[in-house]
CSV table of C-alpha atoms in Angstrom, one decimal:
chain,number,residue,atom,x,y,z
A,1,MET,CA,20.5,-2.8,6.7
A,2,LEU,CA,18.6,-1.3,9.5
A,3,TRP,CA,14.5,-1.9,8.9
A,4,PRO,CA,12.7,1.8,10.2
A,5,TRP,CA,11.1,0.1,12.7
A,6,SER,CA,14.6,-1.5,14.0
A,7,SER,CA,16.6,2.2,14.8
A,8,PRO,CA,19.5,2.0,17.2
A,9,VAL,CA,17.0,2.4,20.4
A,10,PRO,CA,18.6,5.4,21.9
A,11,LEU,CA,17.5,7.5,18.5
A,12,ILE,CA,13.8,6.7,20.0
A,13,ALA,CA,12.6,9.7,21.0
A,14,LEU,CA,8.8,11.7,20.0
A,15,ARG,CA,8.9,15.4,20.3
A,16,GLY,CA,5.3,17.1,20.7
A,17,ARG,CA,4.6,20.6,21.3
A,18,ARG,CA,4.4,19.7,25.0
A,19,VAL,CA,4.9,16.1,25.4
A,20,LEU,CA,8.4,14.0,25.1
A,21,LEU,CA,8.2,10.1,24.5
A,22,ARG,CA,10.7,8.1,24.7
A,23,LEU,CA,11.5,4.7,26.2
A,24,PRO,CA,12.3,3.9,30.5
A,25,GLN,CA,15.4,4.5,32.1
A,26,MET,CA,16.7,3.2,35.7
A,27,GLY,CA,16.9,7.1,36.0
A,28,ASP,CA,13.0,7.1,35.9
A,29,TYR,CA,12.3,4.9,38.8
A,30,GLU,CA,11.8,7.7,41.3
A,31,ALA,CA,9.5,9.5,39.2
A,32,TRP,CA,8.2,6.7,38.1
A,33,HIS,CA,7.0,5.3,41.6
A,34,GLU,CA,6.4,8.0,42.9
A,35,LEU,CA,3.1,9.1,39.8
A,36,ARG,CA,2.3,5.5,40.3
A,37,HIS,CA,1.7,5.1,43.7
A,38,GLY,CA,0.3,8.2,44.3
A,39,SER,CA,-2.3,8.2,41.3
A,40,ARG,CA,-3.2,4.2,42.0
A,41,ASP,CA,-6.9,4.9,43.0
A,42,PHE,CA,-7.4,7.3,40.1
A,43,LEU,CA,-6.0,4.1,37.4
A,44,ARG,CA,-7.1,1.7,39.5
A,45,PRO,CA,-11.2,1.1,37.6
A,46,PHE,CA,-9.1,1.4,33.8
A,47,GLU,CA,-6.1,-0.9,34.5
A,48,PRO,CA,-5.4,-4.4,35.1
A,49,ARG,CA,-4.7,-5.3,38.8
A,50,TRP,CA,-1.1,-4.7,40.8
A,51,THR,CA,-0.3,-4.1,43.7
A,52,GLU,CA,2.6,-1.7,45.7
A,53,ALA,CA,5.0,-5.1,44.7
A,54,ASP,CA,4.8,-4.1,41.1
A,55,LEU,CA,6.4,-0.8,42.2
A,56,SER,CA,9.4,-2.3,43.2
A,57,ARG,CA,12.6,-1.1,41.8
A,58,ARG,CA,13.9,-4.8,40.7
A,59,VAL,CA,10.2,-4.6,38.6
A,60,PHE,CA,10.7,-1.4,37.1
A,61,ALA,CA,14.3,-3.1,36.0
A,62,ALA,CA,12.6,-5.4,34.1
A,63,ARG,CA,10.0,-4.0,32.7
A,64,VAL,CA,12.4,-1.3,31.0
A,65,ARG,CA,15.1,-3.9,29.9
A,66,ARG,CA,11.9,-5.3,28.0
A,67,ALA,CA,11.1,-2.0,26.9
A,68,ARG,CA,14.2,-2.0,25.0
A,69,GLU,CA,14.4,-5.4,24.3
A,70,GLU,CA,10.8,-5.4,22.4
A,71,ALA,CA,11.9,-1.9,20.2
A,72,GLU,CA,14.6,-3.4,19.0
A,73,GLU,CA,13.3,-6.7,18.3
A,74,GLY,CA,10.2,-4.0,16.7
A,75,SER,CA,7.4,-5.9,18.0
A,76,ASP,CA,6.2,-3.4,21.2
A,77,TYR,CA,6.9,0.5,22.1
A,78,SER,CA,7.0,1.3,26.0
A,79,PHE,CA,6.9,4.7,26.1
A,80,PHE,CA,6.9,7.1,29.1
A,81,ILE,CA,5.7,11.2,28.8
A,82,PHE,CA,7.1,14.0,29.6
A,83,THR,CA,6.8,17.3,29.5
A,84,ASN,CA,8.8,18.6,26.6
A,85,ASP,CA,11.6,19.7,29.1
A,86,ALA,CA,12.1,15.9,29.7
A,87,ALA,CA,11.9,17.7,33.4
A,88,THR,CA,8.7,15.9,34.5
A,89,LEU,CA,7.3,12.3,34.1
A,90,VAL,CA,3.6,12.6,33.3
A,91,GLY,CA,1.7,9.0,32.1
A,92,GLY,CA,3.3,6.5,29.5
A,93,ILE,CA,1.5,5.1,26.4
A,94,THR,CA,2.4,1.8,24.8
A,95,LEU,CA,2.6,0.7,21.5
A,96,SER,CA,2.4,-3.3,21.3
A,97,ASN,CA,1.9,-5.9,19.3
A,98,ILE,CA,2.9,-5.6,15.9
A,99,ARG,CA,1.9,-7.5,13.0
A,100,ARG,CA,3.3,-8.1,10.0
A,101,ARG,CA,2.7,-9.0,6.7
A,102,ALA,CA,-1.1,-8.8,5.9
A,103,ALA,CA,-1.6,-7.0,9.1
A,104,GLN,CA,0.2,-4.4,9.5
A,105,PHE,CA,-1.4,-3.2,13.2
A,106,VAL,CA,-0.3,-2.3,16.3
A,107,ASN,CA,-2.4,-1.8,19.2
A,108,LEU,CA,-2.8,1.5,21.9
A,109,GLY,CA,-3.2,1.7,25.1
A,110,TYR,CA,-2.1,4.7,27.8
A,111,TRP,CA,-1.9,6.0,31.9
A,112,MET,CA,-1.9,9.3,33.5
A,113,GLY,CA,-0.8,10.2,36.1
A,114,GLN,CA,-4.2,11.6,37.8
A,115,PRO,CA,-2.3,15.6,38.9
A,116,PHE,CA,-2.0,15.9,34.6
A,117,ALA,CA,-5.0,14.4,33.9
A,118,GLY,CA,-7.6,16.7,32.2
A,119,ARG,CA,-4.7,19.5,30.6
A,120,GLY,CA,-5.0,18.0,26.7
A,121,LEU,CA,-1.0,16.0,26.9
A,122,MET,CA,-2.8,12.4,26.6
A,123,SER,CA,-4.4,13.6,23.5
A,124,GLU,CA,-1.3,14.9,22.1
A,125,ALA,CA,1.1,12.0,22.7
A,126,VAL,CA,-1.3,10.5,21.0
A,127,GLY,CA,-1.1,12.6,18.0
A,128,THR,CA,3.0,12.8,18.6
A,129,SER,CA,2.8,8.7,18.6
A,130,LEU,CA,1.0,8.6,14.9
A,131,PRO,CA,3.6,9.9,12.3
A,132,PHE,CA,6.2,6.8,14.3
A,133,VAL,CA,3.5,4.4,13.9
A,134,PHE,CA,2.0,5.1,10.0
A,135,ASP,CA,5.7,6.8,8.5
A,136,THR,CA,8.7,5.3,10.3
A,137,LEU,CA,7.2,1.8,10.9
A,138,ASP,CA,4.9,2.0,8.1
A,139,LEU,CA,1.9,0.5,9.2
A,140,HIS,CA,-1.3,0.4,7.9
A,141,ARG,CA,-4.3,0.1,11.3
A,142,ILE,CA,-3.9,1.3,15.1
A,143,HIS,CA,-5.9,-0.1,17.3
A,144,ALA,CA,-7.2,1.0,21.1
A,145,ALA,CA,-10.2,0.1,23.3
A,146,PHE,CA,-11.9,1.4,26.1
A,147,LEU,CA,-14.2,1.3,29.0
A,148,PRO,CA,-17.6,2.5,27.9
A,149,GLY,CA,-17.4,4.9,30.7
A,150,ASN,CA,-14.4,6.5,29.3
A,151,VAL,CA,-15.0,9.9,28.6
A,152,ALA,CA,-12.3,10.8,28.7
A,153,SER,CA,-10.2,8.0,26.4
A,154,ARG,CA,-12.7,8.3,24.2
A,155,ARG,CA,-12.5,11.9,23.7
A,156,VAL,CA,-8.8,11.6,23.3
A,157,LEU,CA,-8.8,9.3,20.4
A,158,GLU,CA,-11.4,11.2,18.7
A,159,LYS,CA,-9.5,14.7,18.5
A,160,ASN,CA,-6.8,12.2,16.5
A,161,ALA,CA,-9.1,11.1,13.9
A,162,PHE,CA,-9.6,7.7,15.2
A,163,VAL,CA,-13.4,5.7,14.6
A,164,GLU,CA,-15.8,3.8,16.8
A,165,GLU,CA,-15.5,0.5,15.0
A,166,GLY,CA,-17.2,-2.2,17.3
A,167,PHE,CA,-17.8,-3.5,21.2
A,168,ALA,CA,-16.2,-6.7,22.5
A,169,GLU,CA,-17.4,-8.1,25.3
A,170,LYS,CA,-15.3,-9.0,28.6
A,171,TYR,CA,-12.3,-8.3,26.2
A,172,LEU,CA,-10.0,-7.0,29.4
A,173,GLN,CA,-9.3,-8.4,32.6
A,174,ILE,CA,-9.3,-4.5,34.7
A,175,ASN,CA,-9.7,-4.2,38.7
A,176,GLY,CA,-9.8,-8.4,38.7
A,177,ARG,CA,-12.8,-8.7,36.1
A,178,TRP,CA,-13.5,-9.0,33.2
A,179,GLU,CA,-15.3,-6.0,31.2
A,180,ASP,CA,-16.4,-4.8,28.1
A,181,HIS,CA,-14.6,-2.3,25.3
A,182,VAL,CA,-15.7,0.1,22.9
A,183,LEU,CA,-13.3,-0.6,20.3
A,184,PHE,CA,-11.9,2.2,18.0
A,185,GLY,CA,-9.4,2.6,15.4
A,186,LEU,CA,-7.1,4.9,12.9
A,187,THR,CA,-6.2,3.9,8.7
A,188,LYS,CA,-3.4,5.1,7.8
A,189,GLU,CA,-5.6,6.8,4.4
A,190,ARG,CA,-8.0,8.6,7.9
A,191,TYR,CA,-4.5,9.7,9.3
A,192,GLU,CA,-3.2,10.7,6.8
A,193,THR,CA,-6.7,12.8,5.2
A,194,ALA,CA,-7.0,14.2,8.4
A,195,ARG,CA,-3.6,15.5,9.1
A,196,TYR,CA,-3.7,17.2,5.6
A,197,THR,CA,-7.1,18.9,6.7
A,198,ARG,CA,-7.2,19.7,9.6
A,199,ARG,CA,-4.8,20.2,12.4
A,200,LEU,CA,-4.3,16.8,14.5
A,201,VAL,CA,-4.0,17.1,18.6
């Protein structure tokens, strides 16, 4: 018997009104390299430090393999975000460190290529991932964290009914420095209330 979170990997494709989320494939390499390389200065203040070597085809192949293995294990889901016609890669969203038993939660992370920022695509991508989190994976909570000055991330999460839950000092290493983060969360109960009382992104 296959549990919902261990469904065959090729079946995992999440579609929103304007976006499509799916696992990375080797055929995505050129588009991914171009988008990450072209957005490097834009992304640098918000991500762990990375170099040009991290954009190599070999590293990407390992990323694709790891994404498939983790999805098959049900521990992590690393999606690329495309326009709904699957023609243009715009960013990525990761559901990581899934915990079962008494915890039943997952961590959310995401990045958006500079040419596509500010168009509401990430808000929709996060919203598109939520039925997968709460209905398919049957988790109870989803957590996210962002730098205090990252207004865009706050807006993405608030549009999807996340609420501020705390502050973590020196929480993640970003661009070579340990940085404070604001902590947001969303429970299944809050998600269901928001879904039935107002239109989520």
